[in-house]
Amino acid sequence: MNAGILGTGHYVPERVLTNKDLEKIVDTSDEWIQTRTGIEERRIAPEEIDTSDMAYEAALSAMENAGVTGEDLDMILVATVTPDMGFPSVACQIQERLGAFKASAMDLSAACAGFMYGMITAKQFIETNTYKNILVVGVEKLSKITDWTDRNTSVLFGDGAGAAVIGPVSDGKGILSFELGADGRGIPHLHQDGDYIHMNGREVFKFAVRQMGDSALNVVEKVGLTKDDVDYLIPHQANIRIMEAAREKLEIPIEKMSKSVHKYGNTSAASIPIALSEDVKAGKIKEDELVVLVGFGGGLTWGAVALRWGK
Ligand code: ACO
């Protein structure tokens, strides 16, 4: 039994915070932010919209796209580092709202690699024929843990949610291979310190450039394919320079790489599923194409999959 993507969806808050807006808050410039990160603007959720609200909207949209209802769901996995509260999980909060009462539900913490961890966890339950429809959501309200006086971090992040329904697909389609990893020795470089994100940007950058390229190539080689076989790349939308490094390693043309970092910034666990959902809606991913998804994040964590698009 192969596991693949049955439907995708996303949600981003309406409020746009531009680089020019940030110039009024911290000592930075639109030019600095664009050259160093590729980010032009990001979305910020208002007080009354919390993480579970965004997760719910993205989930609804993915379920509609997959043609499933709450009653069809066997499991809900929510990847986030910014839950509404310590417990209950965001997964349980949305289970109630979706009326998915036969589904097991839990949150998963792997920072920006969270959606990859979620997808690969879902794959295990599908391939063992345990579950049929698993909702995986990547969601963050990073604005809650952003220090708006720190120019090193406040220019990078945004809020949003993306989701996918994972289920059985026909032979040769779906997730062909994966890679997951973690290295707790990297905690000093990227962690939550008190209320806020603390980051050693240069160290994270060096790690990410190496890891994104290596993991992307590894998942392709694991199934006996080469970089020439890759049709589309969806990297974690952290920084355009890091994304470019992964693209160069796979030697694929620029139009074959997903890019939304300019409009949403780094939305952590939500970045890959938002990109995927937008690309699916725009018709950028075609039946039978080989798609590589790759992410990295605080932990340090990383994950990648190679998948053959289609059901
Ligand atoms: N505006 C203007 N100047 C700034 C800003 C800013 N917003 N931020 C930093 N600077 C300054 C620094 O203070 C530094 O000045 P100095 O040389 O006088 O000390 C100078 O710009 C250069 O800083 P660098 O760190 O060399 O800049 P770099 O080219 O490395 O870019 C960046 C910084 C964008 C943060 C980069 O390192 C990066 O993208 N790192 C990875 C970040 C990332 O992807 N994190 C993911 C974490 S997400 C998660 O898991 C929740």
Short mmCIF file of C-alpha atoms and ligand atoms in Angstrom, two decimals:
data_model
loop_
_atom_site.label_atom_id
_atom_site.label_comp_id
_atom_site.label_asym_id
_atom_site.label_seq_id
_atom_site.Cartn_x
_atom_site.Cartn_y
_atom_site.Cartn_z
CA MET A 1 0.00 0.00 0.00
CA ASN A 2 1.60 3.29 -1.10
CA ALA A 3 0.91 6.55 0.74
CA GLY A 4 0.29 9.68 -1.29
CA ILE A 5 -1.39 13.05 -1.25
CA LEU A 6 -5.17 12.98 -1.75
CA GLY A 7 -5.78 16.71 -1.33
CA THR A 8 -4.13 19.96 -0.23
CA GLY A 9 -5.23 23.31 1.18
CA HIS A 10 -3.94 26.38 2.97
CA TYR A 11 -4.91 29.51 4.83
CA VAL A 12 -3.04 32.77 5.34
CA PRO A 13 -4.24 35.75 7.39
CA GLU A 14 -5.31 38.85 5.49
CA ARG A 15 -3.05 41.41 7.15
CA VAL A 16 0.12 42.11 5.17
CA LEU A 17 3.24 43.42 6.94
CA THR A 18 5.69 44.81 4.38
CA ASN A 19 9.41 45.45 4.74
CA LYS A 20 8.59 49.16 4.65
CA ASP A 21 6.28 48.66 7.65
CA LEU A 22 9.16 46.94 9.48
CA GLU A 23 11.46 49.88 8.77
CA LYS A 24 9.22 51.84 11.16
CA ILE A 25 9.57 49.23 13.93
CA VAL A 26 13.27 48.20 13.86
CA ASP A 27 16.53 49.49 12.38
CA THR A 28 16.33 47.71 9.04
CA SER A 29 15.67 48.39 5.36
CA ASP A 30 13.63 46.87 2.57
CA GLU A 31 16.87 46.58 0.57
CA TRP A 32 18.68 44.64 3.37
CA ILE A 33 15.79 42.23 3.90
CA GLN A 34 15.27 41.55 0.19
CA THR A 35 18.95 40.99 -0.60
CA ARG A 36 19.64 38.78 2.42
CA THR A 37 16.39 36.79 2.46
CA GLY A 38 14.22 37.39 -0.63
CA ILE A 39 11.32 38.36 1.65
CA GLU A 40 9.14 41.32 0.58
CA GLU A 41 6.20 40.90 2.95
CA ARG A 42 4.59 38.46 5.35
CA ARG A 43 1.11 37.81 6.81
CA ILE A 44 0.31 38.46 10.47
CA ALA A 45 -2.74 37.00 12.20
CA PRO A 46 -4.83 39.30 14.40
CA GLU A 47 -5.27 38.71 18.14
CA GLU A 48 -8.57 36.87 17.68
CA ILE A 49 -7.19 34.34 15.17
CA ASP A 50 -5.04 31.76 16.92
CA THR A 51 -3.08 28.78 15.61
CA SER A 52 -6.03 26.36 15.82
CA ASP A 53 -8.24 28.74 13.78
CA MET A 54 -5.72 28.83 10.94
CA ALA A 55 -5.22 25.04 11.19
CA TYR A 56 -8.98 24.53 10.95
CA GLU A 57 -9.31 26.68 7.80
CA ALA A 58 -6.40 24.93 6.05
CA ALA A 59 -7.78 21.53 7.08
CA LEU A 60 -11.23 22.30 5.67
CA SER A 61 -9.73 23.38 2.38
CA ALA A 62 -7.52 20.25 2.10
CA MET A 63 -10.44 17.96 2.98
CA GLU A 64 -12.66 19.58 0.39
CA ASN A 65 -9.90 19.18 -2.19
CA ALA A 66 -9.51 15.50 -1.23
CA GLY A 67 -13.27 14.90 -1.17
CA VAL A 68 -13.34 13.69 2.45
CA THR A 69 -15.35 14.78 5.50
CA GLY A 70 -14.46 14.80 9.20
CA GLU A 71 -16.08 11.41 9.58
CA ASP A 72 -13.65 9.92 7.06
CA LEU A 73 -10.54 10.93 9.02
CA ASP A 74 -8.64 8.23 10.93
CA MET A 75 -5.91 10.44 12.33
CA ILE A 76 -5.02 14.13 12.70
CA LEU A 77 -1.38 15.22 12.98
CA VAL A 78 -0.63 18.89 13.55
CA ALA A 79 2.95 20.13 13.26
CA THR A 80 3.45 23.36 15.18
CA VAL A 81 5.71 25.09 17.70
CA THR A 82 3.10 27.76 18.42
CA PRO A 83 0.01 25.91 19.74
CA ASP A 84 -2.82 27.89 21.32
CA MET A 85 -1.83 26.39 24.69
CA GLY A 86 0.35 23.64 26.22
CA PHE A 87 -2.58 21.25 26.09
CA PRO A 88 -4.94 20.15 24.67
CA SER A 89 -3.24 19.81 21.32
CA VAL A 90 -4.24 21.83 18.27
CA ALA A 91 -5.04 18.43 16.72
CA CYS A 92 -7.71 17.79 19.38
CA GLN A 93 -9.07 21.33 19.01
CA ILE A 94 -9.61 20.89 15.28
CA GLN A 95 -10.84 17.31 15.68
CA GLU A 96 -13.77 18.73 17.61
CA ARG A 97 -14.47 21.47 15.04
CA LEU A 98 -14.17 19.08 12.10
CA GLY A 99 -16.42 16.48 13.75
CA ALA A 100 -13.68 13.89 13.17
CA PHE A 101 -14.53 11.83 16.23
CA LYS A 102 -13.13 8.52 15.05
CA ALA A 103 -9.72 10.11 14.42
CA SER A 104 -6.78 9.86 16.82
CA ALA A 105 -5.14 13.26 17.22
CA MET A 106 -1.81 14.65 18.32
CA ASP A 107 0.60 17.53 17.78
CA LEU A 108 4.14 17.05 16.66
CA SER A 109 7.06 19.37 17.37
CA ALA A 110 9.87 19.53 14.81
CA ALA A 111 9.88 23.28 14.07
CA CYS A 112 10.19 24.09 10.36
CA ALA A 113 10.67 20.40 9.49
CA GLY A 114 7.38 19.58 11.25
CA PHE A 115 5.28 19.01 8.14
CA MET A 116 7.88 16.59 6.77
CA TYR A 117 7.84 14.70 10.08
CA GLY A 118 4.03 14.67 9.90
CA MET A 119 3.88 13.38 6.34
CA ILE A 120 6.37 10.63 7.01
CA THR A 121 4.57 9.58 10.22
CA ALA A 122 1.31 9.42 8.27
CA LYS A 123 2.97 7.29 5.59
CA GLN A 124 3.75 4.57 8.17
CA PHE A 125 0.10 4.17 9.20
CA ILE A 126 -1.09 4.11 5.58
CA GLU A 127 1.51 1.63 4.37
CA THR A 128 0.75 -0.78 7.21
CA ASN A 129 -2.93 -0.57 6.22
CA THR A 130 -3.79 0.75 9.70
CA TYR A 131 -5.45 3.99 8.58
CA LYS A 132 -6.91 5.30 5.31
CA ASN A 133 -7.25 9.07 5.63
CA ILE A 134 -4.77 11.07 7.68
CA LEU A 135 -4.96 14.83 7.93
CA VAL A 136 -1.54 16.45 8.30
CA VAL A 137 -1.43 20.17 9.10
CA GLY A 138 1.57 22.49 9.36
CA VAL A 139 0.61 25.70 11.15
CA GLU A 140 2.32 28.57 12.95
CA LYS A 141 1.45 31.83 14.56
CA LEU A 142 5.09 32.86 14.84
CA SER A 143 4.09 36.47 15.50
CA LYS A 144 3.29 35.28 19.07
CA ILE A 145 6.93 34.33 19.74
CA THR A 146 8.63 37.03 17.66
CA ASP A 147 10.54 39.73 19.49
CA TRP A 148 9.45 42.77 17.47
CA THR A 149 12.44 44.76 18.79
CA ASP A 150 14.98 42.21 17.43
CA ARG A 151 15.89 42.95 13.81
CA ASN A 152 17.81 39.67 13.49
CA THR A 153 14.60 37.64 13.70
CA SER A 154 11.54 39.88 13.34
CA VAL A 155 12.07 40.42 9.60
CA LEU A 156 12.06 36.70 8.83
CA PHE A 157 8.80 35.19 10.06
CA GLY A 158 5.11 35.09 9.19
CA ASP A 159 1.87 33.33 10.14
CA GLY A 160 -0.15 30.75 8.17
CA ALA A 161 -1.30 27.16 7.76
CA GLY A 162 -1.12 24.42 5.14
CA ALA A 163 -2.61 20.94 5.13
CA ALA A 164 -2.73 17.70 3.20
CA VAL A 165 -4.84 14.56 3.38
CA ILE A 166 -2.57 11.54 3.09
CA GLY A 167 -3.99 8.20 2.02
CA PRO A 168 -3.48 5.11 -0.14
CA VAL A 169 -2.60 5.67 -3.81
CA SER A 170 -1.94 3.32 -6.70
CA ASP A 171 1.30 1.45 -7.33
CA GLY A 172 4.27 3.58 -8.31
CA LYS A 173 2.64 6.81 -7.05
CA GLY A 174 2.92 8.67 -3.77
CA ILE A 175 5.87 8.84 -1.38
CA LEU A 176 8.72 6.79 -2.85
CA SER A 177 11.39 7.54 -0.25
CA PHE A 178 12.12 9.75 2.72
CA GLU A 179 14.85 11.02 4.98
CA LEU A 180 14.40 12.30 8.52
CA GLY A 181 17.08 13.58 10.85
CA ALA A 182 17.79 15.52 14.00
CA ASP A 183 20.83 16.92 15.78
CA GLY A 184 20.23 18.26 19.28
CA ARG A 185 23.74 19.70 19.32
CA GLY A 186 22.31 22.54 17.22
CA ILE A 187 19.92 23.71 19.96
CA PRO A 188 22.06 26.76 20.89
CA HIS A 189 21.75 28.05 17.31
CA LEU A 190 17.95 28.07 17.17
CA HIS A 191 15.52 27.83 20.06
CA GLN A 192 12.83 29.58 22.01
CA ASP A 193 14.42 31.56 24.83
CA GLY A 194 11.77 32.70 27.30
CA ASP A 195 8.99 34.11 25.19
CA TYR A 196 10.90 34.59 21.94
CA ILE A 197 12.78 32.94 19.07
CA HIS A 198 16.54 33.16 19.49
CA MET A 199 18.71 32.47 16.47
CA ASN A 200 22.33 32.47 15.38
CA GLY A 201 21.50 33.22 11.74
CA ARG A 202 24.94 32.48 10.31
CA GLU A 203 25.18 29.02 11.92
CA VAL A 204 21.64 28.09 10.86
CA PHE A 205 22.38 29.34 7.35
CA LYS A 206 25.51 27.16 6.99
CA PHE A 207 23.68 24.08 8.29
CA ALA A 208 20.62 24.69 6.09
CA VAL A 209 22.57 25.18 2.86
CA ARG A 210 24.35 21.86 3.32
CA GLN A 211 21.36 19.91 4.65
CA MET A 212 18.76 21.01 2.11
CA GLY A 213 20.92 20.04 -0.86
CA ASP A 214 22.12 16.75 0.65
CA SER A 215 18.66 15.58 1.78
CA ALA A 216 17.04 16.49 -1.53
CA LEU A 217 19.62 14.45 -3.43
CA ASN A 218 19.54 11.53 -0.95
CA VAL A 219 15.80 10.87 -1.34
CA VAL A 220 16.13 10.80 -5.12
CA GLU A 221 19.14 8.47 -5.07
CA LYS A 222 17.43 6.16 -2.56
CA VAL A 223 14.96 5.12 -5.26
CA GLY A 224 17.64 4.65 -7.90
CA LEU A 225 16.90 7.94 -9.69
CA THR A 226 19.17 10.90 -10.39
CA LYS A 227 18.79 14.66 -10.16
CA ASP A 228 17.89 14.71 -13.86
CA ASP A 229 14.68 12.87 -12.99
CA VAL A 230 13.41 15.60 -10.63
CA ASP A 231 10.53 17.62 -12.11
CA TYR A 232 9.70 19.93 -9.22
CA LEU A 233 11.29 21.06 -5.95
CA ILE A 234 9.43 22.39 -2.92
CA PRO A 235 11.98 23.60 -0.37
CA HIS A 236 11.16 25.06 3.05
CA GLN A 237 10.62 28.77 2.38
CA ALA A 238 13.13 30.19 4.88
CA ASN A 239 15.43 32.30 2.78
CA ILE A 240 15.82 32.50 -1.00
CA ARG A 241 19.59 32.00 -0.76
CA ILE A 242 19.14 28.71 1.13
CA MET A 243 16.46 27.59 -1.36
CA GLU A 244 18.75 28.44 -4.26
CA ALA A 245 21.50 26.27 -2.77
CA ALA A 246 19.16 23.26 -2.83
CA ARG A 247 18.08 24.06 -6.37
CA GLU A 248 21.68 24.32 -7.56
CA LYS A 249 22.52 20.98 -5.99
CA LEU A 250 19.70 19.36 -8.00
CA GLU A 251 20.59 21.48 -11.05
CA ILE A 252 16.97 22.20 -11.88
CA PRO A 253 15.73 25.36 -13.62
CA ILE A 254 14.36 28.21 -11.54
CA GLU A 255 10.77 27.78 -12.75
CA LYS A 256 10.80 24.23 -11.38
CA MET A 257 11.27 25.45 -7.82
CA SER A 258 8.37 26.55 -5.64
CA LYS A 259 8.71 30.11 -4.36
CA SER A 260 6.45 31.96 -1.96
CA VAL A 261 9.02 33.22 0.55
CA HIS A 262 8.73 36.70 -0.97
CA LYS A 263 5.07 37.03 0.06
CA TYR A 264 4.82 34.97 3.25
CA GLY A 265 8.34 34.98 4.79
CA ASN A 266 9.27 31.93 6.85
CA THR A 267 6.09 30.34 8.22
CA SER A 268 8.01 27.40 9.75
CA ALA A 269 5.92 24.17 9.71
CA ALA A 270 3.35 25.83 7.44
CA SER A 271 5.78 26.82 4.70
CA ILE A 272 5.99 23.56 2.74
CA PRO A 273 2.24 22.72 2.79
CA ILE A 274 1.30 26.31 1.86
CA ALA A 275 3.71 26.16 -1.08
CA LEU A 276 2.42 22.74 -2.09
CA SER A 277 -1.22 23.81 -1.92
CA GLU A 278 -0.59 26.97 -3.97
CA ASP A 279 1.37 25.06 -6.59
CA VAL A 280 -1.31 22.39 -6.90
CA LYS A 281 -3.98 25.08 -7.33
CA ALA A 282 -1.85 26.84 -9.96
CA GLY A 283 -1.44 23.57 -11.89
CA LYS A 284 2.34 23.62 -11.53
CA ILE A 285 2.55 19.95 -10.56
CA LYS A 286 1.51 17.43 -13.20
CA GLU A 287 0.45 13.79 -13.00
CA ASP A 288 3.42 11.39 -12.66
CA GLU A 289 5.97 14.13 -12.03
CA LEU A 290 8.74 13.48 -9.51
CA VAL A 291 8.43 16.05 -6.74
CA VAL A 292 10.96 16.59 -3.96
CA LEU A 293 9.91 18.27 -0.70
CA VAL A 294 12.67 19.24 1.71
CA GLY A 295 12.79 21.15 4.98
CA PHE A 296 14.99 21.97 7.97
CA GLY A 297 14.38 23.70 11.25
CA GLY A 298 15.05 24.21 14.93
CA GLY A 299 16.11 21.12 16.83
CA LEU A 300 17.99 20.96 14.62
CA THR A 301 15.68 18.82 12.50
CA TRP A 302 15.34 18.01 8.83
CA GLY A 303 13.26 15.89 6.49
CA ALA A 304 12.70 15.21 2.80
CA VAL A 305 10.53 13.06 0.56
CA ALA A 306 10.57 12.12 -3.10
CA LEU A 307 7.07 11.53 -4.38
CA ARG A 308 5.47 10.59 -7.65
CA TRP A 309 2.49 12.91 -8.10
CA GLY A 310 -0.94 11.37 -8.57
CA LYS A 311 -3.42 9.04 -6.93
N1 ACO B 1 18.34 44.75 8.97
C1 ACO B 1 19.56 45.32 8.82
N2 ACO B 1 20.69 44.77 9.28
C2 ACO B 1 20.59 43.59 9.90
C3 ACO B 1 19.36 42.94 10.09
C4 ACO B 1 18.21 43.57 9.60
N3 ACO B 1 16.98 43.03 9.72
N4 ACO B 1 19.58 41.77 10.72
C5 ACO B 1 20.89 41.68 10.94
N5 ACO B 1 21.52 42.78 10.44
C6 ACO B 1 22.94 43.10 10.45
C7 ACO B 1 23.69 42.31 11.48
O1 ACO B 1 23.62 42.95 12.73
C8 ACO B 1 25.08 42.30 10.90
O2 ACO B 1 25.71 43.49 11.26
P1 ACO B 1 27.24 43.50 11.80
O3 ACO B 1 28.04 42.91 10.68
O4 ACO B 1 27.47 44.94 12.07
O5 ACO B 1 27.20 42.62 13.02
C9 ACO B 1 24.88 42.35 9.40
O6 ACO B 1 23.52 42.72 9.21
C10 ACO B 1 25.15 41.05 8.66
O7 ACO B 1 24.59 39.99 9.38
P2 ACO B 1 24.83 38.50 8.91
O8 ACO B 1 24.39 37.61 10.03
O9 ACO B 1 26.17 38.31 8.33
O10 ACO B 1 23.80 38.39 7.71
P3 ACO B 1 23.54 37.13 6.84
O11 ACO B 1 23.98 37.35 5.46
O12 ACO B 1 23.99 35.87 7.49
O13 ACO B 1 21.96 37.09 6.81
C11 ACO B 1 20.14 35.95 7.87
C12 ACO B 1 21.25 36.98 8.02
C13 ACO B 1 19.19 36.43 6.83
C14 ACO B 1 19.43 35.79 9.20
C15 ACO B 1 20.77 34.61 7.41
O14 ACO B 1 21.83 34.28 8.23
C16 ACO B 1 19.77 33.50 7.42
O15 ACO B 1 18.86 33.46 6.62
N6 ACO B 1 19.97 32.50 8.29
C17 ACO B 1 19.05 31.38 8.36
C18 ACO B 1 17.83 31.78 9.08
C19 ACO B 1 16.80 30.70 9.01
O16 ACO B 1 16.52 30.17 7.98
N7 ACO B 1 16.25 30.35 10.12
C20 ACO B 1 15.25 29.33 10.12
C21 ACO B 1 14.78 29.21 11.45
S1 ACO B 1 13.10 28.91 11.49
C22 ACO B 1 12.65 27.89 12.77
O17 ACO B 1 13.11 26.79 12.91
C23 ACO B 1 11.57 28.47 13.69
#
